[in-house]
Amino acid sequence: MPSAFKDIFSPDEVNAGRQVNLDLAKVIALLFMILSHPFEYAGTDISQGIPYFITFIGAHQFAAPVFMMCMGIGFTYWHHRDDPAAMCRRGFRLFLAAYGLDLFRALGVLVAGAASGRGYLDWALGEALLIDILQFAGLSAVVLGALLLLRLPYWSILLAAVAMSLGGTFIHMATTGHVASDAVLGLFAGIRGEVVESYFPLLNWFIFVVAGYGMGRWLRRCRDKDRFYGVLTPVAAAIYLGYTLYAAPREIGMFDTSSVLHFYHTGARDAFICINAFLMSAGICHFLMRRASVRLAWQVTRCAADVLRIYLLQWFFVIWVQFCLLEHVLGCRLTPAMTLLCGIVITVASFLLARVKPFSRFKI
């Protein structure tokens, strides 16, 4: 190891505490994610203006990739990190909960369709079979845990994840023409059928969890985080910003506004760019949190600990309050400004309710 890296990294694990900068990165990611969902269900044009920025920049590069990288890092800091079987069990619980959430969302769509006389049966079925971030989180935890149970070296797991990403690059908005097979294959590849849509296929997204797991292994040995992020952040920022300034105006790859699935069926190149977006975000958050008060740091950490509860709660407001009640029962037509206001109210309500019983006790 070069002497410069020896000054940054230790042979021993010296950085086993809470990574508050990653907590802040997760909170920012959650804000963008929640703000984007009301636009999806209001049918607002997201190809320009504030809706574009919230969706194609904030909720794409700085939301899901951040969560999945942090998930991989989190496994190296987890109290069960030496028990891959526990990782598999955790993944299985997340996977089951994901379909419970799908059914909850599907029921809201059915009620909205009944209230407005529009039916929405196909839409409700699509919600019930949607492959979303919780399905992927659960499945990836099971797969990573299984690979660790086999005692495979990290480099081989990373190589497999890269190969999966390259393979997933060539399976884009595909369909078998059958609902059941699309629902199964969509867990692994980029499916866009008449009913089933896969937003987080394993082939395309596993690279984020594995990259995060590798970063976590390094972070635990990092003795000088200022120097670590001081080197990493400008390099990652140059890669991300340089590519984005070129690709976004030309609607290349994940910036193609014709469908958000151009992002969710992300190819290997876009995955690399999103990883750099995360590294830039983590570095900026590190230097911001260095100046934060103890009280602010505690609030950030508490919000980060509530991420799953907040994520679940916001779907109640998006589906049942905004989509069902406001749009279909009361017949409100939401303008972009009104939709943004809905997103802000939903965000605040979800963050606050996550701290209130019985929601504060909810665990998966």
mmCIF file of C-alpha atoms in Angstrom:
data_model
loop_
_atom_site.group_PDB
_atom_site.id
_atom_site.type_symbol
_atom_site.label_atom_id
_atom_site.label_comp_id
_atom_site.label_asym_id
_atom_site.label_seq_id
_atom_site.Cartn_x
_atom_site.Cartn_y
_atom_site.Cartn_z
ATOM 1 C CA MET A 1 0.000 0.000 0.000
ATOM 2 C CA PRO A 2 1.471 3.420 -0.945
ATOM 3 C CA SER A 3 2.557 5.549 2.023
ATOM 4 C CA ALA A 4 -0.113 8.184 1.245
ATOM 5 C CA PHE A 5 -2.824 5.561 1.724
ATOM 6 C CA LYS A 6 -1.144 4.219 4.865
ATOM 7 C CA ASP A 7 -1.703 7.638 6.428
ATOM 8 C CA ILE A 8 -5.419 7.437 5.638
ATOM 9 C CA PHE A 9 -6.093 3.751 6.310
ATOM 10 C CA SER A 10 -5.090 1.569 9.213
ATOM 11 C CA PRO A 11 -4.485 -2.196 9.207
ATOM 12 C CA ASP A 12 -6.997 -2.318 12.064
ATOM 13 C CA GLU A 13 -10.613 -1.201 12.277
ATOM 14 C CA VAL A 14 -10.437 2.268 13.813
ATOM 15 C CA ASN A 15 -13.656 3.843 12.509
ATOM 16 C CA ALA A 16 -16.443 1.674 13.856
ATOM 17 C CA GLY A 17 -18.735 4.479 15.084
ATOM 18 C CA ARG A 18 -21.819 6.080 13.551
ATOM 19 C CA GLN A 19 -21.145 7.656 10.140
ATOM 20 C CA VAL A 20 -23.205 10.825 10.603
ATOM 21 C CA ASN A 21 -22.407 12.111 7.122
ATOM 22 C CA LEU A 22 -24.151 9.068 5.649
ATOM 23 C CA ASP A 23 -27.130 9.752 7.898
ATOM 24 C CA LEU A 24 -27.383 13.226 6.365
ATOM 25 C CA ALA A 25 -27.018 11.793 2.849
ATOM 26 C CA LYS A 26 -29.910 9.398 3.586
ATOM 27 C CA VAL A 27 -32.122 12.173 4.947
ATOM 28 C CA ILE A 28 -31.500 14.308 1.838
ATOM 29 C CA ALA A 29 -32.213 11.264 -0.336
ATOM 30 C CA LEU A 30 -35.469 10.675 1.509
ATOM 31 C CA LEU A 31 -36.556 14.291 0.983
ATOM 32 C CA PHE A 32 -36.045 14.017 -2.776
ATOM 33 C CA MET A 33 -37.736 10.620 -2.947
ATOM 34 C CA ILE A 34 -40.858 11.744 -1.070
ATOM 35 C CA LEU A 35 -41.133 14.981 -3.063
ATOM 36 C CA SER A 36 -41.031 13.036 -6.332
ATOM 37 C CA HIS A 37 -43.862 10.602 -5.566
ATOM 38 C CA PRO A 38 -46.752 13.128 -5.570
ATOM 39 C CA PHE A 39 -45.736 14.199 -9.089
ATOM 40 C CA GLU A 40 -45.895 10.582 -10.279
ATOM 41 C CA TYR A 41 -49.448 10.067 -9.001
ATOM 42 C CA ALA A 42 -50.720 13.504 -10.001
ATOM 43 C CA GLY A 43 -49.769 12.856 -13.623
ATOM 44 C CA THR A 44 -47.787 16.108 -13.713
ATOM 45 C CA ASP A 45 -45.376 16.801 -16.551
ATOM 46 C CA ILE A 46 -41.955 16.060 -15.044
ATOM 47 C CA SER A 47 -39.899 16.794 -18.150
ATOM 48 C CA GLN A 48 -39.093 20.385 -17.201
ATOM 49 C CA GLY A 49 -38.809 22.901 -14.384
ATOM 50 C CA ILE A 50 -38.904 22.016 -10.692
ATOM 51 C CA PRO A 51 -40.598 18.612 -11.282
ATOM 52 C CA TYR A 52 -37.710 17.705 -13.617
ATOM 53 C CA PHE A 53 -35.064 18.694 -11.060
ATOM 54 C CA ILE A 54 -36.810 16.860 -8.222
ATOM 55 C CA THR A 55 -37.286 13.699 -10.289
ATOM 56 C CA PHE A 56 -34.438 13.358 -12.786
ATOM 57 C CA ILE A 57 -31.713 14.831 -10.585
ATOM 58 C CA GLY A 58 -32.737 14.651 -6.927
ATOM 59 C CA ALA A 59 -34.879 11.524 -6.773
ATOM 60 C CA HIS A 60 -32.723 9.649 -9.260
ATOM 61 C CA GLN A 61 -29.021 10.165 -8.663
ATOM 62 C CA PHE A 62 -29.344 11.335 -5.052
ATOM 63 C CA ALA A 63 -32.040 9.037 -3.671
ATOM 64 C CA ALA A 64 -32.192 5.320 -4.557
ATOM 65 C CA PRO A 65 -28.442 4.922 -5.274
ATOM 66 C CA VAL A 66 -27.689 6.630 -1.951
ATOM 67 C CA PHE A 67 -29.991 4.260 -0.061
ATOM 68 C CA MET A 68 -28.528 1.188 -1.725
ATOM 69 C CA MET A 69 -24.910 2.278 -1.240
ATOM 70 C CA CYS A 70 -25.686 3.071 2.406
ATOM 71 C CA MET A 71 -27.367 -0.307 2.754
ATOM 72 C CA GLY A 72 -24.170 -2.023 1.609
ATOM 73 C CA ILE A 73 -22.060 0.122 3.934
ATOM 74 C CA GLY A 74 -24.530 -0.501 6.739
ATOM 75 C CA PHE A 75 -24.028 -4.259 6.499
ATOM 76 C CA THR A 76 -20.361 -3.760 7.444
ATOM 77 C CA TYR A 77 -21.401 -1.721 10.507
ATOM 78 C CA TRP A 78 -24.362 -3.947 11.470
ATOM 79 C CA HIS A 79 -24.128 -5.784 14.790
ATOM 80 C CA HIS A 80 -24.812 -9.014 12.845
ATOM 81 C CA ARG A 81 -22.136 -8.253 10.224
ATOM 82 C CA ASP A 82 -20.361 -11.579 10.928
ATOM 83 C CA ASP A 83 -23.585 -13.550 10.482
ATOM 84 C CA PRO A 84 -24.547 -13.763 6.789
ATOM 85 C CA ALA A 85 -27.517 -15.960 7.703
ATOM 86 C CA ALA A 86 -28.968 -13.052 9.705
ATOM 87 C CA MET A 87 -28.522 -10.891 6.605
ATOM 88 C CA CYS A 88 -30.534 -13.413 4.594
ATOM 89 C CA ARG A 89 -33.293 -13.476 7.199
ATOM 90 C CA ARG A 90 -33.416 -9.685 7.247
ATOM 91 C CA GLY A 91 -33.675 -9.659 3.467
ATOM 92 C CA PHE A 92 -36.504 -12.174 3.478
ATOM 93 C CA ARG A 93 -38.516 -10.042 5.919
ATOM 94 C CA LEU A 94 -38.002 -6.954 3.740
ATOM 95 C CA PHE A 95 -39.061 -8.923 0.661
ATOM 96 C CA LEU A 96 -42.326 -10.033 2.262
ATOM 97 C CA ALA A 97 -43.018 -6.537 3.595
ATOM 98 C CA ALA A 98 -42.528 -5.153 0.088
ATOM 99 C CA TYR A 99 -45.484 -7.099 -1.268
ATOM 100 C CA GLY A 100 -47.551 -6.118 1.741
ATOM 101 C CA LEU A 101 -46.881 -2.494 0.819
ATOM 102 C CA ASP A 102 -47.771 -3.233 -2.815
ATOM 103 C CA LEU A 103 -51.163 -4.605 -1.753
ATOM 104 C CA PHE A 104 -51.765 -1.553 0.445
ATOM 105 C CA ARG A 105 -51.055 0.720 -2.533
ATOM 106 C CA ALA A 106 -53.174 -1.419 -4.868
ATOM 107 C CA LEU A 107 -56.144 -1.174 -2.527
ATOM 108 C CA GLY A 108 -55.849 2.625 -2.568
ATOM 109 C CA VAL A 109 -55.880 2.631 -6.363
ATOM 110 C CA LEU A 110 -58.961 0.367 -6.390
ATOM 111 C CA VAL A 111 -60.793 2.690 -4.018
ATOM 112 C CA ALA A 112 -59.826 5.699 -6.144
ATOM 113 C CA GLY A 113 -61.057 3.930 -9.261
ATOM 114 C CA ALA A 114 -64.356 2.991 -7.611
ATOM 115 C CA ALA A 115 -64.876 6.532 -6.299
ATOM 116 C CA SER A 116 -64.344 8.061 -9.725
ATOM 117 C CA GLY A 117 -66.020 5.290 -11.734
ATOM 118 C CA ARG A 118 -62.829 4.628 -13.685
ATOM 119 C CA GLY A 119 -62.146 1.126 -12.405
ATOM 120 C CA TYR A 120 -58.339 1.105 -12.512
ATOM 121 C CA LEU A 121 -58.260 -2.712 -12.273
ATOM 122 C CA ASP A 122 -55.128 -3.075 -14.423
ATOM 123 C CA TRP A 123 -53.451 -0.219 -12.565
ATOM 124 C CA ALA A 124 -54.257 -1.829 -9.197
ATOM 125 C CA LEU A 125 -52.881 -5.170 -10.401
ATOM 126 C CA GLY A 126 -49.741 -3.374 -11.558
ATOM 127 C CA GLU A 127 -49.348 -1.825 -8.096
ATOM 128 C CA ALA A 128 -49.808 -5.247 -6.467
ATOM 129 C CA LEU A 129 -47.044 -6.734 -8.631
ATOM 130 C CA LEU A 130 -44.738 -3.707 -8.756
ATOM 131 C CA ILE A 131 -41.047 -4.476 -8.216
ATOM 132 C CA ASP A 132 -39.985 -1.521 -6.090
ATOM 133 C CA ILE A 133 -37.068 -0.633 -3.852
ATOM 134 C CA LEU A 134 -38.117 -2.831 -0.908
ATOM 135 C CA GLN A 135 -38.288 -5.945 -3.092
ATOM 136 C CA PHE A 136 -34.807 -5.208 -4.345
ATOM 137 C CA ALA A 137 -33.454 -4.405 -0.880
ATOM 138 C CA GLY A 138 -34.751 -7.706 0.433
ATOM 139 C CA LEU A 139 -33.581 -9.760 -2.523
ATOM 140 C CA SER A 140 -30.126 -8.169 -2.585
ATOM 141 C CA ALA A 141 -29.661 -8.821 1.147
ATOM 142 C CA VAL A 142 -30.526 -12.481 0.583
ATOM 143 C CA VAL A 143 -28.143 -12.765 -2.384
ATOM 144 C CA LEU A 144 -25.262 -10.959 -0.672
ATOM 145 C CA GLY A 145 -25.780 -12.977 2.497
ATOM 146 C CA ALA A 146 -25.752 -16.217 0.489
ATOM 147 C CA LEU A 147 -22.533 -15.232 -1.276
ATOM 148 C CA LEU A 148 -20.904 -14.395 2.062
ATOM 149 C CA LEU A 149 -22.105 -17.716 3.477
ATOM 150 C CA LEU A 150 -20.129 -19.369 0.687
ATOM 151 C CA ARG A 151 -17.070 -17.463 1.993
ATOM 152 C CA LEU A 152 -16.368 -15.950 -1.391
ATOM 153 C CA PRO A 153 -13.703 -13.220 -1.390
ATOM 154 C CA TYR A 154 -14.987 -9.691 -1.880
ATOM 155 C CA TRP A 155 -13.260 -9.277 -5.246
ATOM 156 C CA SER A 156 -15.238 -12.196 -6.680
ATOM 157 C CA ILE A 157 -18.538 -10.764 -5.403
ATOM 158 C CA LEU A 158 -17.660 -7.397 -6.928
ATOM 159 C CA LEU A 159 -16.749 -9.055 -10.216
ATOM 160 C CA ALA A 160 -20.102 -10.869 -10.234
ATOM 161 C CA ALA A 161 -21.941 -7.592 -9.522
ATOM 162 C CA VAL A 162 -20.142 -5.849 -12.395
ATOM 163 C CA ALA A 163 -21.015 -8.726 -14.723
ATOM 164 C CA MET A 164 -24.649 -8.500 -13.590
ATOM 165 C CA SER A 165 -24.680 -4.766 -14.270
ATOM 166 C CA LEU A 166 -23.262 -5.278 -17.745
ATOM 167 C CA GLY A 167 -25.826 -7.995 -18.424
ATOM 168 C CA GLY A 168 -28.674 -5.856 -17.136
ATOM 169 C CA THR A 169 -27.603 -3.063 -19.468
ATOM 170 C CA PHE A 170 -28.887 -5.082 -22.430
ATOM 171 C CA ILE A 171 -32.256 -6.016 -20.904
ATOM 172 C CA HIS A 172 -34.166 -2.766 -21.073
ATOM 173 C CA MET A 173 -37.951 -2.352 -20.934
ATOM 174 C CA ALA A 174 -38.477 -5.948 -22.007
ATOM 175 C CA THR A 175 -41.564 -8.118 -21.558
ATOM 176 C CA THR A 176 -42.518 -11.770 -21.947
ATOM 177 C CA GLY A 177 -46.109 -10.834 -22.732
ATOM 178 C CA HIS A 178 -47.384 -12.733 -19.693
ATOM 179 C CA VAL A 179 -48.209 -11.098 -16.356
ATOM 180 C CA ALA A 180 -46.979 -13.936 -14.116
ATOM 181 C CA SER A 181 -43.643 -14.409 -15.893
ATOM 182 C CA ASP A 182 -43.093 -10.645 -16.036
ATOM 183 C CA ALA A 183 -43.721 -10.469 -12.274
ATOM 184 C CA VAL A 184 -41.046 -13.095 -11.603
ATOM 185 C CA LEU A 185 -38.474 -12.023 -14.192
ATOM 186 C CA GLY A 186 -38.945 -8.377 -13.198
ATOM 187 C CA LEU A 187 -37.235 -9.124 -9.901
ATOM 188 C CA PHE A 188 -34.047 -9.744 -11.858
ATOM 189 C CA ALA A 189 -34.245 -7.839 -15.166
ATOM 190 C CA GLY A 190 -35.700 -4.624 -16.576
ATOM 191 C CA ILE A 191 -39.317 -5.526 -17.357
ATOM 192 C CA ARG A 192 -41.968 -3.170 -18.694
ATOM 193 C CA GLY A 193 -45.087 -5.120 -19.551
ATOM 194 C CA GLU A 194 -48.683 -4.042 -19.995
ATOM 195 C CA VAL A 195 -49.241 -4.609 -16.257
ATOM 196 C CA VAL A 196 -45.903 -5.306 -14.536
ATOM 197 C CA GLU A 197 -43.095 -2.783 -14.248
ATOM 198 C CA SER A 198 -39.745 -3.496 -12.631
ATOM 199 C CA TYR A 199 -38.219 -0.425 -11.029
ATOM 200 C CA PHE A 200 -35.342 -2.113 -9.221
ATOM 201 C CA PRO A 201 -34.189 -5.256 -11.047
ATOM 202 C CA LEU A 202 -31.421 -7.166 -9.282
ATOM 203 C CA LEU A 203 -29.119 -7.316 -12.307
ATOM 204 C CA ASN A 204 -29.020 -3.541 -12.637
ATOM 205 C CA TRP A 205 -28.964 -2.517 -8.976
ATOM 206 C CA PHE A 206 -26.920 -5.148 -7.127
ATOM 207 C CA ILE A 207 -23.738 -3.271 -8.015
ATOM 208 C CA PHE A 208 -24.744 -0.447 -5.650
ATOM 209 C CA VAL A 209 -25.092 -2.723 -2.627
ATOM 210 C CA VAL A 210 -21.837 -4.521 -3.383
ATOM 211 C CA ALA A 211 -19.955 -1.263 -4.004
ATOM 212 C CA GLY A 212 -21.319 0.083 -0.718
ATOM 213 C CA TYR A 213 -20.270 -3.086 1.093
ATOM 214 C CA GLY A 214 -16.745 -2.666 -0.245
ATOM 215 C CA MET A 215 -16.661 1.004 0.751
ATOM 216 C CA GLY A 216 -17.810 0.079 4.245
ATOM 217 C CA ARG A 217 -14.882 -2.313 4.597
ATOM 218 C CA TRP A 218 -12.531 0.571 3.801
ATOM 219 C CA LEU A 219 -14.374 3.053 6.016
ATOM 220 C CA ARG A 220 -14.004 0.848 9.077
ATOM 221 C CA ARG A 221 -10.221 1.131 8.606
ATOM 222 C CA CYS A 222 -10.191 4.837 7.776
ATOM 223 C CA ARG A 223 -8.194 6.807 10.356
ATOM 224 C CA ASP A 224 -8.370 10.183 8.579
ATOM 225 C CA LYS A 225 -11.799 10.822 7.084
ATOM 226 C CA ASP A 226 -10.941 14.440 6.278
ATOM 227 C CA ARG A 227 -8.188 13.337 3.920
ATOM 228 C CA PHE A 228 -10.233 10.418 2.619
ATOM 229 C CA TYR A 229 -13.186 12.588 1.611
ATOM 230 C CA GLY A 230 -10.891 15.457 0.688
ATOM 231 C CA VAL A 231 -9.384 13.290 -2.065
ATOM 232 C CA LEU A 232 -12.542 11.411 -3.024
ATOM 233 C CA THR A 233 -15.086 14.224 -3.174
ATOM 234 C CA PRO A 234 -13.580 16.478 -5.881
ATOM 235 C CA VAL A 235 -12.786 13.490 -8.114
ATOM 236 C CA ALA A 236 -16.311 12.103 -7.782
ATOM 237 C CA ALA A 237 -17.817 15.573 -8.277
ATOM 238 C CA ALA A 238 -15.795 16.134 -11.459
ATOM 239 C CA ILE A 239 -16.960 12.801 -12.902
ATOM 240 C CA TYR A 240 -20.606 13.262 -11.937
ATOM 241 C CA LEU A 241 -20.971 16.940 -12.838
ATOM 242 C CA GLY A 242 -18.932 16.640 -16.020
ATOM 243 C CA TYR A 243 -21.079 13.797 -17.315
ATOM 244 C CA THR A 244 -24.372 15.329 -16.142
ATOM 245 C CA LEU A 245 -23.702 18.685 -17.790
ATOM 246 C CA TYR A 246 -23.091 16.835 -21.050
ATOM 247 C CA ALA A 247 -25.773 14.104 -20.873
ATOM 248 C CA ALA A 248 -28.734 15.859 -19.218
ATOM 249 C CA PRO A 249 -29.367 18.484 -21.953
ATOM 250 C CA ARG A 250 -29.108 15.723 -24.557
ATOM 251 C CA GLU A 251 -31.388 13.349 -22.588
ATOM 252 C CA ILE A 252 -28.862 10.540 -22.753
ATOM 253 C CA GLY A 253 -29.504 7.334 -20.800
ATOM 254 C CA MET A 254 -31.004 7.981 -17.374
ATOM 255 C CA PHE A 255 -31.756 11.587 -18.346
ATOM 256 C CA ASP A 256 -34.197 10.509 -21.061
ATOM 257 C CA THR A 257 -37.471 12.139 -19.974
ATOM 258 C CA SER A 258 -39.680 9.887 -22.131
ATOM 259 C CA SER A 259 -39.794 7.414 -19.215
ATOM 260 C CA VAL A 260 -38.339 7.251 -15.714
ATOM 261 C CA LEU A 261 -37.550 3.591 -16.454
ATOM 262 C CA HIS A 262 -34.519 4.786 -18.416
ATOM 263 C CA PHE A 263 -33.109 5.488 -14.965
ATOM 264 C CA TYR A 264 -34.542 2.521 -13.088
ATOM 265 C CA HIS A 265 -33.292 0.083 -15.733
ATOM 266 C CA THR A 266 -29.933 1.740 -15.322
ATOM 267 C CA GLY A 267 -27.017 0.541 -17.419
ATOM 268 C CA ALA A 268 -23.450 0.034 -16.225
ATOM 269 C CA ARG A 269 -22.328 3.507 -17.357
ATOM 270 C CA ASP A 270 -25.137 5.287 -15.527
ATOM 271 C CA ALA A 271 -24.564 3.110 -12.462
ATOM 272 C CA PHE A 272 -20.939 4.282 -12.400
ATOM 273 C CA ILE A 273 -22.095 7.906 -12.615
ATOM 274 C CA CYS A 274 -24.630 7.369 -9.798
ATOM 275 C CA ILE A 275 -21.943 5.818 -7.594
ATOM 276 C CA ASN A 276 -19.881 8.964 -8.104
ATOM 277 C CA ALA A 277 -22.954 11.070 -7.263
ATOM 278 C CA PHE A 278 -23.176 9.171 -3.974
ATOM 279 C CA LEU A 279 -19.463 9.627 -3.243
ATOM 280 C CA MET A 280 -19.787 13.352 -3.912
ATOM 281 C CA SER A 281 -22.843 13.543 -1.645
ATOM 282 C CA ALA A 282 -21.157 11.562 1.142
ATOM 283 C CA GLY A 283 -18.094 13.809 0.989
ATOM 284 C CA ILE A 284 -20.056 17.057 1.043
ATOM 285 C CA CYS A 285 -22.161 15.754 3.921
ATOM 286 C CA HIS A 286 -18.992 14.829 5.825
ATOM 287 C CA PHE A 287 -17.666 18.367 5.725
ATOM 288 C CA LEU A 288 -21.094 19.839 6.518
ATOM 289 C CA MET A 289 -21.516 17.621 9.580
ATOM 290 C CA ARG A 290 -18.076 18.550 10.883
ATOM 291 C CA ARG A 291 -19.497 21.998 11.635
ATOM 292 C CA ALA A 292 -22.871 20.775 12.883
ATOM 293 C CA SER A 293 -23.904 21.173 16.506
ATOM 294 C CA VAL A 294 -24.398 18.118 18.685
ATOM 295 C CA ARG A 295 -28.161 18.730 18.682
ATOM 296 C CA LEU A 296 -28.340 18.945 14.879
ATOM 297 C CA ALA A 297 -26.230 15.809 14.487
ATOM 298 C CA TRP A 298 -28.577 13.989 16.871
ATOM 299 C CA GLN A 299 -31.627 15.087 14.881
ATOM 300 C CA VAL A 300 -30.046 13.934 11.616
ATOM 301 C CA THR A 301 -29.165 10.568 13.119
ATOM 302 C CA ARG A 302 -32.666 10.142 14.513
ATOM 303 C CA CYS A 303 -34.271 10.931 11.150
ATOM 304 C CA ALA A 304 -31.912 8.481 9.437
ATOM 305 C CA ALA A 305 -32.907 5.791 11.938
ATOM 306 C CA ASP A 306 -36.552 6.393 10.964
ATOM 307 C CA VAL A 307 -35.961 6.102 7.208
ATOM 308 C CA LEU A 308 -37.943 2.884 6.693
ATOM 309 C CA ARG A 309 -40.867 4.075 8.822
ATOM 310 C CA ILE A 310 -40.932 7.426 7.019
ATOM 311 C CA TYR A 311 -40.805 5.701 3.638
ATOM 312 C CA LEU A 312 -43.792 3.508 4.501
ATOM 313 C CA LEU A 313 -45.825 6.343 6.011
ATOM 314 C CA GLN A 314 -45.413 8.620 3.004
ATOM 315 C CA TRP A 315 -47.122 6.027 0.795
ATOM 316 C CA PHE A 316 -50.258 6.324 2.929
ATOM 317 C CA PHE A 317 -50.380 10.058 2.251
ATOM 318 C CA VAL A 318 -49.438 9.799 -1.444
ATOM 319 C CA ILE A 319 -51.859 7.004 -2.327
ATOM 320 C CA TRP A 320 -54.725 7.352 0.127
ATOM 321 C CA VAL A 321 -54.787 11.088 0.873
ATOM 322 C CA GLN A 322 -53.501 12.719 -2.314
ATOM 323 C CA PHE A 323 -54.373 10.242 -5.062
ATOM 324 C CA CYS A 324 -57.522 8.679 -3.627
ATOM 325 C CA LEU A 325 -59.117 11.400 -1.488
ATOM 326 C CA LEU A 326 -58.013 14.669 -3.106
ATOM 327 C CA GLU A 327 -57.829 13.650 -6.757
ATOM 328 C CA HIS A 328 -60.578 11.046 -7.091
ATOM 329 C CA VAL A 329 -63.053 11.511 -4.252
ATOM 330 C CA LEU A 330 -62.959 15.312 -4.055
ATOM 331 C CA GLY A 331 -62.023 15.749 -7.725
ATOM 332 C CA CYS A 332 -59.151 18.209 -7.162
ATOM 333 C CA ARG A 333 -56.951 18.915 -10.187
ATOM 334 C CA LEU A 334 -53.452 19.435 -8.853
ATOM 335 C CA THR A 335 -51.236 21.980 -10.582
ATOM 336 C CA PRO A 336 -47.446 21.534 -10.351
ATOM 337 C CA ALA A 337 -47.340 24.118 -7.544
ATOM 338 C CA MET A 338 -50.105 22.350 -5.630
ATOM 339 C CA THR A 339 -48.391 19.006 -6.157
ATOM 340 C CA LEU A 340 -45.141 20.404 -4.766
ATOM 341 C CA LEU A 341 -47.053 21.732 -1.748
ATOM 342 C CA CYS A 342 -48.572 18.267 -1.268
ATOM 343 C CA GLY A 343 -45.089 16.795 -1.340
ATOM 344 C CA ILE A 344 -43.841 19.219 1.314
ATOM 345 C CA VAL A 345 -46.829 18.528 3.592
ATOM 346 C CA ILE A 346 -46.452 14.765 3.091
ATOM 347 C CA THR A 347 -42.745 14.998 3.926
ATOM 348 C CA VAL A 348 -43.308 16.911 7.160
ATOM 349 C CA ALA A 349 -46.209 14.674 8.230
ATOM 350 C CA SER A 350 -44.252 11.480 7.532
ATOM 351 C CA PHE A 351 -41.163 12.648 9.445
ATOM 352 C CA LEU A 352 -43.278 13.669 12.456
ATOM 353 C CA LEU A 353 -45.525 10.599 12.552
ATOM 354 C CA ALA A 354 -42.513 8.273 12.412
ATOM 355 C CA ARG A 355 -41.670 9.473 15.940
ATOM 356 C CA VAL A 356 -45.165 8.906 17.327
ATOM 357 C CA LYS A 357 -46.513 5.655 18.746
ATOM 358 C CA PRO A 358 -47.462 3.183 17.409
ATOM 359 C CA PHE A 359 -45.461 4.050 14.258
ATOM 360 C CA SER A 360 -42.251 4.658 16.221
ATOM 361 C CA ARG A 361 -42.287 1.012 17.346
ATOM 362 C CA PHE A 362 -42.747 -0.450 13.878
ATOM 363 C CA LYS A 363 -39.881 -2.682 12.774
ATOM 364 C CA ILE A 364 -39.263 -5.152 9.973
#
